[in-house]
Each structure stands twice: as structure tokens, then as C-alpha cells.
Coordinates of C-alpha atoms in Angstrom, one line a residue:
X1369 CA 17.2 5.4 19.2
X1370 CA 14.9 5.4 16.2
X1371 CA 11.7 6.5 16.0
X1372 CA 8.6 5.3 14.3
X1373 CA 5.4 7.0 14.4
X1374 CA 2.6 4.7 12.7
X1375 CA -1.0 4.7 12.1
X1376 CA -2.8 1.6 10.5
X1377 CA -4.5 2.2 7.6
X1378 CA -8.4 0.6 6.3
X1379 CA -8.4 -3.3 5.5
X1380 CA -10.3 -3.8 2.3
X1381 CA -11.3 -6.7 0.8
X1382 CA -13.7 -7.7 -2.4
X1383 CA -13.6 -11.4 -2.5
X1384 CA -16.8 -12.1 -1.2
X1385 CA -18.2 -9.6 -3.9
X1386 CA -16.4 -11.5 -6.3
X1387 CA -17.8 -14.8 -5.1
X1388 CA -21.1 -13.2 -5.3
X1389 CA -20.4 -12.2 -8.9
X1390 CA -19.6 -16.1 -9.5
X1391 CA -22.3 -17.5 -8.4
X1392 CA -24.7 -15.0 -10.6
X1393 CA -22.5 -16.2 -14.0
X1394 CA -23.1 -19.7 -12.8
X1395 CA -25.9 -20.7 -14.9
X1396 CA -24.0 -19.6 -18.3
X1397 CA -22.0 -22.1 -17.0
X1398 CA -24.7 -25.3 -16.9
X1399 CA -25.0 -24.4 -12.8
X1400 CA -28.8 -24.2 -11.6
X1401 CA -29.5 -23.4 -7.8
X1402 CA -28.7 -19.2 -8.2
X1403 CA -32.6 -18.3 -7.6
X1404 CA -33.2 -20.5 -5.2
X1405 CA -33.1 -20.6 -0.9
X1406 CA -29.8 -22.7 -1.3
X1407 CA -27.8 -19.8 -1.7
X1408 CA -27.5 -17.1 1.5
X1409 CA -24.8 -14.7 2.2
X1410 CA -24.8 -13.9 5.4
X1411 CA -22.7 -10.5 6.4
X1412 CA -21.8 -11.2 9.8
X1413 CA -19.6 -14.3 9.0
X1414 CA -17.6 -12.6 6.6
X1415 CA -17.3 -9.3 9.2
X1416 CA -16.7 -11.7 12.1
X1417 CA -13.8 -13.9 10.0
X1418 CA -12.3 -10.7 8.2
X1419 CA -11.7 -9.2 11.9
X1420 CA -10.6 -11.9 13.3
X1421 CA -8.1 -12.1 10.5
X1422 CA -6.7 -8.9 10.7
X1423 CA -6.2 -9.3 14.8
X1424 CA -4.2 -12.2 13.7
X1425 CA -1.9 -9.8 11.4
X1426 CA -1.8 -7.3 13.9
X1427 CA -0.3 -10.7 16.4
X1428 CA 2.1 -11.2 13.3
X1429 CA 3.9 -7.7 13.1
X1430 CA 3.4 -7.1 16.7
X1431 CA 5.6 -10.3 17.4
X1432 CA 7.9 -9.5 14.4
X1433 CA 8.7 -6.0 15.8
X1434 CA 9.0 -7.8 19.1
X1435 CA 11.8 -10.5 17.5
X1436 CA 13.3 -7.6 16.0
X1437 CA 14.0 -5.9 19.1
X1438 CA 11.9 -2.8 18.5
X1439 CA 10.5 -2.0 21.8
X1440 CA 6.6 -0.2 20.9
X1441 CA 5.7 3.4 22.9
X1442 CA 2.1 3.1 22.9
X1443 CA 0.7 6.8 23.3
X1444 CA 0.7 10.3 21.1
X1445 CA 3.9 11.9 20.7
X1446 CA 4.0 15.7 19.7
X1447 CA 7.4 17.3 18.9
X1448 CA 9.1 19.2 21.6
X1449 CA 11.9 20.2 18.6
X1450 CA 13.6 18.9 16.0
X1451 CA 15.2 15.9 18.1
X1452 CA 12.6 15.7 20.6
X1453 CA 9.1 14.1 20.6
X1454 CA 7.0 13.7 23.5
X1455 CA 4.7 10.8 24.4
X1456 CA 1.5 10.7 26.3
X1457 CA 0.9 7.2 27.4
X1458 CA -2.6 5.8 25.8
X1459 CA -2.2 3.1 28.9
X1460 CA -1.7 4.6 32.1
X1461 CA -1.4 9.1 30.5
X1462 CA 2.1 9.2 31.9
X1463 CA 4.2 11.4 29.7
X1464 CA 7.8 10.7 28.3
X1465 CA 10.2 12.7 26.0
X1466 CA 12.6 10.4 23.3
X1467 CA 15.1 12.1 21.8
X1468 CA 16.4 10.5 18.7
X1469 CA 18.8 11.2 16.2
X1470 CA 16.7 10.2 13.5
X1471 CA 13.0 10.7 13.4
X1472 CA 10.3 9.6 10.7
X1473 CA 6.7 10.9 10.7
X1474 CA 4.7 8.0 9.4
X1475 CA 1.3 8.7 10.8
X1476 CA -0.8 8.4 7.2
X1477 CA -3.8 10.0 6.4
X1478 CA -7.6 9.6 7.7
X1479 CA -11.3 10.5 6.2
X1480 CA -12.2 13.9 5.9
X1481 CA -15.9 14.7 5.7
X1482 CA -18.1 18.2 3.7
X1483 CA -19.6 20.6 6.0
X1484 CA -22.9 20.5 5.9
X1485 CA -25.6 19.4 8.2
X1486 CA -26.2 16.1 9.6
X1487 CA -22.9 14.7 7.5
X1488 CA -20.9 14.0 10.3
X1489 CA -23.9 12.9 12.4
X1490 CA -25.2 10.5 10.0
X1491 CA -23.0 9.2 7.1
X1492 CA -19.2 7.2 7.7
X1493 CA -16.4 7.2 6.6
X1494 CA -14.4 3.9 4.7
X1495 CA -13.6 2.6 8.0
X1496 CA -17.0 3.1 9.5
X1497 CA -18.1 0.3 6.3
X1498 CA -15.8 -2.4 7.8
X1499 CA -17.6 -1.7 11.3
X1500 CA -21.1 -2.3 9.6
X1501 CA -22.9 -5.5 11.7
X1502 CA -25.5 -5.5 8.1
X1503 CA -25.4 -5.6 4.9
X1504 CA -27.0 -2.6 3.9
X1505 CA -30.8 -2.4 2.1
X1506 CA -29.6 0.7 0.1
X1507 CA -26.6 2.9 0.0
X1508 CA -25.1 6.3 -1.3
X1509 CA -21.5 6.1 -1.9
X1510 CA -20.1 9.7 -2.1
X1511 CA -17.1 10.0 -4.1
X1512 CA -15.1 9.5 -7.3
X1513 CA -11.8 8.2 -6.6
X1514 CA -10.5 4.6 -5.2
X1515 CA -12.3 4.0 -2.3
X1516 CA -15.7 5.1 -3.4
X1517 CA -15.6 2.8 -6.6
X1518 CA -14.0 0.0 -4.8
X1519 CA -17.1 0.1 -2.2
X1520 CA -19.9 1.1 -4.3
X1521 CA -18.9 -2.2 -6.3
X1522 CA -18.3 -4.5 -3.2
X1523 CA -21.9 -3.3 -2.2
X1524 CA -24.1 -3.6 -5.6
X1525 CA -22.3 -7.3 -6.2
X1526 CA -23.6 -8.3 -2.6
X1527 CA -27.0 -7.0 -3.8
X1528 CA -27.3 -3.5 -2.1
X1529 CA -29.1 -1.1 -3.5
X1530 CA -26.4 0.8 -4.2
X1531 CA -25.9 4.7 -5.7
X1532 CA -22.6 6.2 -6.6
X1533 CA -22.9 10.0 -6.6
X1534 CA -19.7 12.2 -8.0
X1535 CA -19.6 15.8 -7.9
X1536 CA -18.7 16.1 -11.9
X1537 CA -19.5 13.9 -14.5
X1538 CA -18.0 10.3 -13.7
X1539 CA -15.5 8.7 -11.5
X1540 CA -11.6 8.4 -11.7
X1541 CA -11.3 11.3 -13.5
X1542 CA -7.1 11.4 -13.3
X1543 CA -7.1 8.5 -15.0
X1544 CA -6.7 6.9 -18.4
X1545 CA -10.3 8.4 -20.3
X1546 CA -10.2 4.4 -21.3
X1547 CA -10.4 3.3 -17.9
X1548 CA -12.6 6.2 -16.4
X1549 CA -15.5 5.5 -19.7
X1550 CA -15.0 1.6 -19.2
X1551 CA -16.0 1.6 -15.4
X1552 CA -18.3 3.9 -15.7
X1553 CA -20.2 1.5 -18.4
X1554 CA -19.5 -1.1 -16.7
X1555 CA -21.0 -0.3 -13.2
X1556 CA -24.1 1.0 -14.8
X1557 CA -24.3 -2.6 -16.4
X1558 CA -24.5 -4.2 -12.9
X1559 CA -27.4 -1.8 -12.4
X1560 CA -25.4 1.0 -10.1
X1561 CA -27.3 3.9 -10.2
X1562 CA -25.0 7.0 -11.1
X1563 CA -25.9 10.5 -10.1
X1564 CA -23.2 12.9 -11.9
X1565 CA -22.8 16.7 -11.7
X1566 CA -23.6 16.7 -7.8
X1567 CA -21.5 19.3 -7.1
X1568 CA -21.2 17.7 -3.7
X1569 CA -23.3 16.5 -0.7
X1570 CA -25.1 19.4 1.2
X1571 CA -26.9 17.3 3.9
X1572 CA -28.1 14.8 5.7
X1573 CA -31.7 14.4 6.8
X1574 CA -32.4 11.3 9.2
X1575 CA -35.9 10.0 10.3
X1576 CA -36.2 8.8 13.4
X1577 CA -39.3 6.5 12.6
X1578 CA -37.5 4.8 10.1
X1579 CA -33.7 5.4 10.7
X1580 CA -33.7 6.0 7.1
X1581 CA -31.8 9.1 5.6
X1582 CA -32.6 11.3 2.7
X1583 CA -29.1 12.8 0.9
X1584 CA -29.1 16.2 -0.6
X1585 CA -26.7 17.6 -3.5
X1586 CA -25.5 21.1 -4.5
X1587 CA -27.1 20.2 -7.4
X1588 CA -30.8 19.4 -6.2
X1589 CA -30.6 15.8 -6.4
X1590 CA -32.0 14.2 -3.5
X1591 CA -31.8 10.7 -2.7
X1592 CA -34.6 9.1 -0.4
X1593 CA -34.9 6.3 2.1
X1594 CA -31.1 5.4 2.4
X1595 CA -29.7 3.2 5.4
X1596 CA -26.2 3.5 5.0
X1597 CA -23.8 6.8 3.5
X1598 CA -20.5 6.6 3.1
X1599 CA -18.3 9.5 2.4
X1600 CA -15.2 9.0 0.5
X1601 CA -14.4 12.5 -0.9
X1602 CA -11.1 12.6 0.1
X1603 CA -8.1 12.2 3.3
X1604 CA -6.0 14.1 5.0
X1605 CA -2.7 13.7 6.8
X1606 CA -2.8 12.9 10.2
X1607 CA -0.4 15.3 11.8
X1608 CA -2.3 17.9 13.5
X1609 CA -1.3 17.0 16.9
X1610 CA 2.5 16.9 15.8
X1611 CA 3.3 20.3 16.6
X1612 CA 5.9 20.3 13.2
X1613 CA 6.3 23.7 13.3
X1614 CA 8.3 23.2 16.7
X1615 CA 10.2 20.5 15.0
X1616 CA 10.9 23.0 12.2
X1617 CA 8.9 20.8 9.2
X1618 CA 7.7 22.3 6.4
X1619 CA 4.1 21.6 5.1
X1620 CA 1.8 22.8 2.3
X1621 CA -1.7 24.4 3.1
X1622 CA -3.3 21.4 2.6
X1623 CA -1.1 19.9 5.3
X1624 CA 1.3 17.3 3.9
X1625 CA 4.9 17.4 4.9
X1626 CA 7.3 18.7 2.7
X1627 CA 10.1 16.5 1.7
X1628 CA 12.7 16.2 -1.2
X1629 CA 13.6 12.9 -2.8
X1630 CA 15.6 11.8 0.2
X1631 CA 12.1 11.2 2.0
X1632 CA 14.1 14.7 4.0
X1633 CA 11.6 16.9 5.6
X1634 CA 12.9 20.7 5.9
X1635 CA 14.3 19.8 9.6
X1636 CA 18.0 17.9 9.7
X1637 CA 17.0 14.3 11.0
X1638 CA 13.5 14.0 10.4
X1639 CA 12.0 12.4 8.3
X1640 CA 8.6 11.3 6.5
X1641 CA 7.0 8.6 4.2
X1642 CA 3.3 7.3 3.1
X1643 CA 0.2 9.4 3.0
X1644 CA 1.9 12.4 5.0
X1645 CA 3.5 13.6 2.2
X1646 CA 0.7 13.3 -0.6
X1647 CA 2.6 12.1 -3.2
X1648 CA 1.9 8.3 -3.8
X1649 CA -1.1 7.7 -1.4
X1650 CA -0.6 3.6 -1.6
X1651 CA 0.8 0.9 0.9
X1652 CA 3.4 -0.7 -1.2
X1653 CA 4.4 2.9 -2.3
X1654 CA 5.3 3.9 1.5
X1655 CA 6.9 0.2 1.9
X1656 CA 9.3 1.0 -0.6
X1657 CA 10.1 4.5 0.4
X1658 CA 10.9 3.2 4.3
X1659 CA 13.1 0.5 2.8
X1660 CA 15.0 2.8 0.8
X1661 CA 15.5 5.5 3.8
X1662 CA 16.4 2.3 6.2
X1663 CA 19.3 1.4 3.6
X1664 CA 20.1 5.2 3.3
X1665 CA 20.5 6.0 7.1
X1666 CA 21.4 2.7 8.3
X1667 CA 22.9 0.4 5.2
X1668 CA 26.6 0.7 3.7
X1669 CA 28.4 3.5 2.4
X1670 CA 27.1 2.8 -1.3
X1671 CA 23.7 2.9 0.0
X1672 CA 24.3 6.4 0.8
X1673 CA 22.5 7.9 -2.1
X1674 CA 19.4 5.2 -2.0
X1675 CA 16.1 6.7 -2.6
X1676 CA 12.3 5.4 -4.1
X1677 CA 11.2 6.5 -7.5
X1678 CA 7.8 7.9 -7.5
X1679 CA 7.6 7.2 -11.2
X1680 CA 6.0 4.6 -13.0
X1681 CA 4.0 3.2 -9.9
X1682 CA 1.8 0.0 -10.7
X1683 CA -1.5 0.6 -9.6
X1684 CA -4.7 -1.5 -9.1
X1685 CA -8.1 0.0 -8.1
X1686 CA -10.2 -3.0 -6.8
X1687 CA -13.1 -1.4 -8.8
X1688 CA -15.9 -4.5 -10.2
X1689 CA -14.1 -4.8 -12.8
X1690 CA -10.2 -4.3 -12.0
X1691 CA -8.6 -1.8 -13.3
X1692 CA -4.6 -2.1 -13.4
X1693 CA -2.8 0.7 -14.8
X1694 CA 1.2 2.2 -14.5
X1695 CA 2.8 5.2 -16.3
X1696 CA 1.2 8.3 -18.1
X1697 CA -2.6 8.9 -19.5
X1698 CA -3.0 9.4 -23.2
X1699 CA -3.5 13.2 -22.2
X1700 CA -0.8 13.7 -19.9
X1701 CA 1.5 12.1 -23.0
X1702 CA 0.4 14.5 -25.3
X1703 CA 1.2 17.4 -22.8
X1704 CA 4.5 15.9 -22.2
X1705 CA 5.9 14.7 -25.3
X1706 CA 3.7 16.3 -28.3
X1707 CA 0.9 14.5 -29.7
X1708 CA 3.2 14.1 -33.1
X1709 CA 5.2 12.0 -30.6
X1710 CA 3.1 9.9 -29.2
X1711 CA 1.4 6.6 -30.7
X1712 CA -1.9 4.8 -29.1
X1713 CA -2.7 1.2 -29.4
X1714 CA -5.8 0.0 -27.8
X1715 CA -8.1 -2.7 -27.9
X1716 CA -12.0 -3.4 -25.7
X1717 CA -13.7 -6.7 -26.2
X1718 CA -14.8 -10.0 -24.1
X1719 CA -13.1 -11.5 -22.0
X1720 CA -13.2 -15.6 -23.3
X1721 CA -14.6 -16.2 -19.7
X1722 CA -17.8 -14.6 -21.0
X1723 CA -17.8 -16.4 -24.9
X1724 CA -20.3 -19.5 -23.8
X1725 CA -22.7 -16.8 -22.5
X1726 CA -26.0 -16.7 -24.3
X1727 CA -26.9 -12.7 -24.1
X1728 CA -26.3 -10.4 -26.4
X1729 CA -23.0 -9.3 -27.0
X1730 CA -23.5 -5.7 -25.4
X1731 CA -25.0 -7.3 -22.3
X1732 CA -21.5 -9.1 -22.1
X1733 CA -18.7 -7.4 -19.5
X1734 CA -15.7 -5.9 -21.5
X1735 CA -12.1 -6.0 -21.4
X1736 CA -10.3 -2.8 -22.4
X1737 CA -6.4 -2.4 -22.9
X1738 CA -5.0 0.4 -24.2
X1739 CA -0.7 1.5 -24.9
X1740 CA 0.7 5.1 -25.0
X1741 CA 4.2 4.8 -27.1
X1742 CA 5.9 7.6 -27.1
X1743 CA 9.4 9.0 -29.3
X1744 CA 10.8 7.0 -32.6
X1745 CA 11.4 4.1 -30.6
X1746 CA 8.0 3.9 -29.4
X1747 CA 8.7 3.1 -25.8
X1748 CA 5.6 2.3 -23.7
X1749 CA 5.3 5.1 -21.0
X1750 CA 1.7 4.4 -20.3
X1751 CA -0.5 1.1 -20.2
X1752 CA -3.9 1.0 -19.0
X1753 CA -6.3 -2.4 -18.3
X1754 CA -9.8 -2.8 -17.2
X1755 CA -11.9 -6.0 -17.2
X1756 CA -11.3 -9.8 -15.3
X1757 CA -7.6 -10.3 -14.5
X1758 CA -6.4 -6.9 -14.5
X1759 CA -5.0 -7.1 -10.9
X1760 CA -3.4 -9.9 -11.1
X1761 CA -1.4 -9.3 -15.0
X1762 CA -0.5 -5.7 -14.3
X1763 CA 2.6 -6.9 -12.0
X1764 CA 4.6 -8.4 -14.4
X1765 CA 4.2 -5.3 -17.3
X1766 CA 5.2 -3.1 -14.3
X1767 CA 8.3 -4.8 -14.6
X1768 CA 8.6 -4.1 -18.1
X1769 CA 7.8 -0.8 -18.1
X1770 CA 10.6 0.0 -15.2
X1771 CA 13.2 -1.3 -17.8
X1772 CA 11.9 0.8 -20.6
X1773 CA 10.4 -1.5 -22.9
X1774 CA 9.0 -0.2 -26.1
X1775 CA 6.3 -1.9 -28.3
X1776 CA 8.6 -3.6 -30.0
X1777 CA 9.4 -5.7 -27.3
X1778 CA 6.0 -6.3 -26.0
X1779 CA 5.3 -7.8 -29.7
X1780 CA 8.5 -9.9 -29.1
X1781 CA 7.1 -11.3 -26.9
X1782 CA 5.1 -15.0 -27.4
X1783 CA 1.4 -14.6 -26.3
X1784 CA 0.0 -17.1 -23.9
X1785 CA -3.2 -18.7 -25.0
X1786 CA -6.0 -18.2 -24.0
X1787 CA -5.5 -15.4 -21.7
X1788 CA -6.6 -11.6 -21.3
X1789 CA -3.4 -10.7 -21.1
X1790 CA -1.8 -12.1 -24.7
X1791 CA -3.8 -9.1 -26.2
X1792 CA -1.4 -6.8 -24.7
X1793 CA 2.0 -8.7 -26.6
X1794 CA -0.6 -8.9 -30.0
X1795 CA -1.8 -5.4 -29.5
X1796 CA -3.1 -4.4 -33.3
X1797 CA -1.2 -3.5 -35.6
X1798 CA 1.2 -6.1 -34.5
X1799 CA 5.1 -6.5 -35.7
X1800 CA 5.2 -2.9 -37.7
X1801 CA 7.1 -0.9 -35.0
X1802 CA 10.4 0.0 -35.5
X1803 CA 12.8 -2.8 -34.5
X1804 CA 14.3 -0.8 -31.2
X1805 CA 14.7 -2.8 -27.6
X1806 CA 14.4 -1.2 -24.5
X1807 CA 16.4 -4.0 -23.0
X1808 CA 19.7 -4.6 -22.4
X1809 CA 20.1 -7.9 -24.5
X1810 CA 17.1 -7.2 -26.9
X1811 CA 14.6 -9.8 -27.3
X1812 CA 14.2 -8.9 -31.2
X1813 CA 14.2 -11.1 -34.0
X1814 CA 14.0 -14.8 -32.7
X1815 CA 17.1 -13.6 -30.5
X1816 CA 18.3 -15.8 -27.3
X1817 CA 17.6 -15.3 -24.0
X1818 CA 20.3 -12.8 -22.0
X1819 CA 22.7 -14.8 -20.0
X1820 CA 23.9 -14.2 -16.4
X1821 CA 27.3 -13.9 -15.5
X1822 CA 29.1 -16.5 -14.4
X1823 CA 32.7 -16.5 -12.6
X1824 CA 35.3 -18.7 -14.4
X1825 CA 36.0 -21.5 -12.3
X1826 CA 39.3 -20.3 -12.3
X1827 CA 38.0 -16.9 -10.6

């Protein structure tokens, strides 16, 4: 028997803030109508369709597990020891014990909300914001990392009031300073109001007359006459009822499970993936890691070594605007290989989307790209993208990155016109790097595609 503990984690999704942001370009686009009564977004029709959506994918994999003969134990399991869990029944409380020889801990992470009073009582989490039955008058978004810039700009392009409030000075502080500066300028352009140097929420007050809240900060900001609050400070992992110790895992003090690069926990036979572990907090990352332990455990014999690399992750923050970014910051390169090793390329400007717009050109939303090359060959070991599109191109570079491409071969490489993404192959100063591939048949110098292998027909 194998075992599978799982917990679902938040649906997000920012199209209708993007069809919002559409329909206020429209008249630099010859469209009239934006001002007037013609136009209504109406918040329970998106809520209503976006739930019913998601039951419909919770049909999918429920009948996908069920045609793959995986027989689901609904209830919450504890481990009895290292081979044992035990199940208390969410149906009908009746308890069970499964003994397995292989076990993965898969339970992800939930919301963990500041002490402080009238928090807990009165502000919610990211799930809470998909439960909302209104579109918020005004908000406070507490937070500086994913969740808390993907929401704040979901909200403000909807037309909420809306306040981002981080504890130091600005958002996404582990990444790129590129992307962290961009967004930052850019939600202030929507009109997001910014409070910075918070130090964190203290409270909470709520008004029963009004059912409006006033939020205080360590650092004596106070922000009145709020309906909704969301916290997104940070997560935990969801393993407090798992009795591990019993099972013999090891854990930090923060909680995550301790595993090696085997997805191995510190007992034989168990094992765990995704947000439990704290490494790569994404859903495609944990994806990857279970399909790699499957072939391990289950596949061929030269599967037996299969395991997920935690490096050079792609990863998009559905921020307003995208950010896509994969590999190391300009600072972390420097700390790593020496800033005599390293060489930046980097480029802002506007997007050709935004060229027919008559404002002035600092009113106009920016794109910014930037490279970090690093050794003689100058392979690219960082690439960072903000602005319209950066979702969608950051896919393909991931690829590129993965097989070690260097600058030259980005410059190789024949730009597609017009397109955001041709600035990163035309990245200035193009053509003087030196003339080293990353690839296996290099692309350099007008040279011909790589071939497959073929068998001989005589084969």
C-alpha cells in the first residue's frame, strides 16, 4: 500500500483584474464607453463561476484517482510509527490504522496570522479572499511576498481602495532589486497606497456601527475605515497533528520536515514533498519532486537514483505587472562568484502595447529585463522580467537556462518582432561576448540546427 497525505492548496486567479486593466487602456485604443453605466463588474459572477470551476477540477482528479485505482481515506491520520499512520474518519469518526511500506507526508502549508488583538477576529487569510461574497470598498493587504502583491493588485485593478502595508521598506525583498524597485513603482502608478517600515500589524479595532476596522502598526501608522484585511505574512507546514516524532522525522524549529535530496525524511520509508519541507514553496515545484520519488521507488532499476533539482526554478509572481524570474539575483551572484566575475545586462522601457498612448512617457507602464552572466564564458545564471508578458515568455528561457546557455547564445538567437521578449536575444551591448555555447551543438556563427539521431535503416 502507498500512502498519500494531501492538502489542497488556495486557487488564485487575476484575469478578471486583467480584463479590468483592459477595459481602462481602451480609450488609448479609439474605444469610448469606459466612464459610462455600460460597463459593471459584478463580483458574485466571477466568485460564483470561479467555484464552480474548481468543484469541476476537484470531479476531474477525484475521477482520475478513481480510474487509477487509488482508493481515497477520507479522515486525519497521525503516525502511530514509522510504518504506521492512523485515520480518524471525517465521515462517520471510525478510526483505522494503514501500515505501508512507503509513506509520503504531503500535507502543504496554511496561513499563519501576528498576535495581536482582534487579528484573528477580524482580518483573513488568502483563502478567506476567495470566500469574499463583495468586492471590497477598501482594503489593507498585509505582507511583502507572493500572495500579498498578487492580491493587493487583483484588488486596486477591480477598483478597491486598496493599501499594501510591508513591515520594511518594499515588497519582494529576496528578489532581483530590478524587479522589487520596478513593482514597487509600478503599483504606486495604479494609485496603491504603500505604507513601508510597519514593522508589522499590532491590531485590529472593529466598529460595530459601521463594521468597519481601523489597522494599527508597530510603527504608529494607523489605517481607518477598512472593510476587508487580509493577512499574508507568511505559512506554515501543516503537520502539527502528525505526531512525526513517533514516526521518527526530523524537523527544523520552524517546523518543516527534514529531508535530503532523495525527498528522504530522517525515518527509513517515509517520505515528504511541497510546502512541508520549505524549500521551493510552488505547485509545479512539488509536482516535480513526487514524479521524481514515484520513478525512484516505483520505476526501473536506472530510475534508482532519480531525484528533482531545486535549482534554477522558473518562477512567476502574478503581481499587476508579471514578474517572471529563474536563477540568481545580481547580489547573490556577486556573493557567489565575485563581482569581478560577474557581468549585468539590463534594459527598462515601454512595452509597444503602450506606444499609441497619448500621456507622458513617465505615466506609461514599464518593461524591465535584466541578465546576470557570470565566469569568462558569461553564462546566464540569473534573468529577471517585469512588465506585460512576463508570465507567459519566462517558460521558454527557463529552458535555456537549464542547459546552460550563456549570452552568447541568447544573442544567437534571431529576435521575434515586435515582441517584449526579442529584447532579451538583443540585450545591449549585443554580439561582443565572447563566442562560447552553452549548448551541445552551439548555435554560433550562422551554424545549423543540431540534428537527432536517426537509426540506419539497416539498424
Amino acid at each position: 500500500m502507498y500512502i498519500i497525505l494531501i492538502s489542497h492548496d488556495s486557487f488564485r486567479t487575476g484575469n478578471a483584474a486583467s480584463i479590468a486593466e483592459s477595459l481602462h487602456d481602451m480609450e488609448h485604443f479609439g474605444f469610448s464607453g469606459y466612464d459610462s453605466d455600460a460597463i459593471h463588474f459584478d463580483w458574485s459572477y466571477i466568485k460564483r463561476h470561479r467555484d464552480a470551476y474548481v468543484a469541476r477540477l476537484n470531479e476531474i482528479y477525484d475521477r482520475n484517482m478513481k480510474n487509477s485505482g487509488v482508493k481515497p481515506i477520507l479522515g486525519s491520520a497521525a503516525f502511530v510509527n514509522s510504518d504506521t499512520v492512523e485515520v480518524t474518519s471525517t465521515v462517520d469518526g471510525s478510526i483505522q490504522q494503514l501500515r505501508a511500506k512507503h509513506i509520503l507526508i504531503a500535507t502543504g502549508g496554511y496561513p499563519v496570522f501576528p498576535e495581536g488583538d482582534g487579528i484573528a477576529e477580524h482580518a483573513i487569510s488568502s483563502d478567506g479572499f476567495f470566500e469574499l461574497d463583495e468586492l471590497p470598498h477598501k482594503a489593507v493587504v498585509v505582507g511583502a511576498g507572493y500572495i500579498a502583491v498578487e492580491i493587493a493588485g487583483i484588488l486596486q485593478a477591480l477598483g478597491t481602495d486598496t493599501c499594501l502595508a510591508v513591515r520594511k521598506e518594499h515588497a519582494l525583498r529576496s528578489f532581483d532589486d530590478l524587479l522589487s524597485q520596478t513593482l514597487d513603482e509600478e503599483m504606486q502608478r495604479q494609485g496603491m497606497h504603500i505604507y513601508r517600515e510597519t514593522q508589522g500589524v499590532t491590531k485590529i479595532d472593529y466598529d460595530d456601527s459601521t463594521g468597519l476596522k481601523t489597522v494599527h502598526f508597530r510603527n504608529g501608522d494607523i489605517i481607518n475605515e477598512v472593510d476587508t484585511v487580509l493577512i499574508a505574512t507568511g505559512r506554515a507546514p501543516n503537520v502539527e497533528t502528525l505526531n512525526l516524532p513517533l514516526a521518527g522525522v526530523g524537523q527544523v524549529p520552524k517546523g518543516y520536515v527534514v529531508v535530503d535530496e532523495y525527498s528522504q525524511t530522517t525515518a527509513p520509508g517515509v517520505y515528504a514533498l511541497g510546502d512541508v519541507c520549505g524549500k521551493v514553496e510552488l505547485t509545479p515545484m512539488a509536482i516535480a519532486a513526487g514524479r521524481r520519488l514515484a520513478d525512484r521507488l516505483f520505476g526501473p532499476s536506472d530510475w534508482k537514483d532519480s531525484k528533482v533539482s531545486y535549482d534554477l526554478v522558473p518562477t512567476v509572481v502574478f503581481s499587476h505587472p508579471p514578474i517572471g524570474t529563474i536563477g540568481v539575483t545580481e547580489e547573490e551572484a556577486v556573493e557567489k562568484y565575485g563581482i569581478a566575475s560577474i557581468r549585468v545586462y539590463q534594459s527598462k522601457f515601454t512595452n509597444m502595447y503602450y506606444g499609441t498612448w497619448m500621456v507622458a512617457a513617465d505615466d506609461k507602464p514599464k518593461t524591465a529585463m535584466k541578465l546576470v552572466c557570470a565566469g569568462e564564458e558569461e553564462r546566464v545564471v540569473g534573468l529577471h522580467v517585469i512588465g506585460m508578458g512576463a508570465d507567459e515568455m519566462l517558460q521558454g528561457y527557463g529552458v535555456a537556462l537549464k542547459m546552460g546557455c550563456t549570452k552568447a547564445d541568447l544573442d544567437a538567437t534571431v529576435a521575434i518582432h515586435p515582441t517584449a521578449s526579442e529584447e532579451l536575444v538583443t540585450m545591449f551591448p549585443w554580439g561582443l561576448s565572447s563566442q562560447i555555447s552553452g549548448a551541445k551543438t552551439p548555435p554560433l556563427n550562422g551554424a545549423g540546427p543540431p540534428e537527432p539521431s536517426i537509426p540506419s535503416s539497416d539498424s
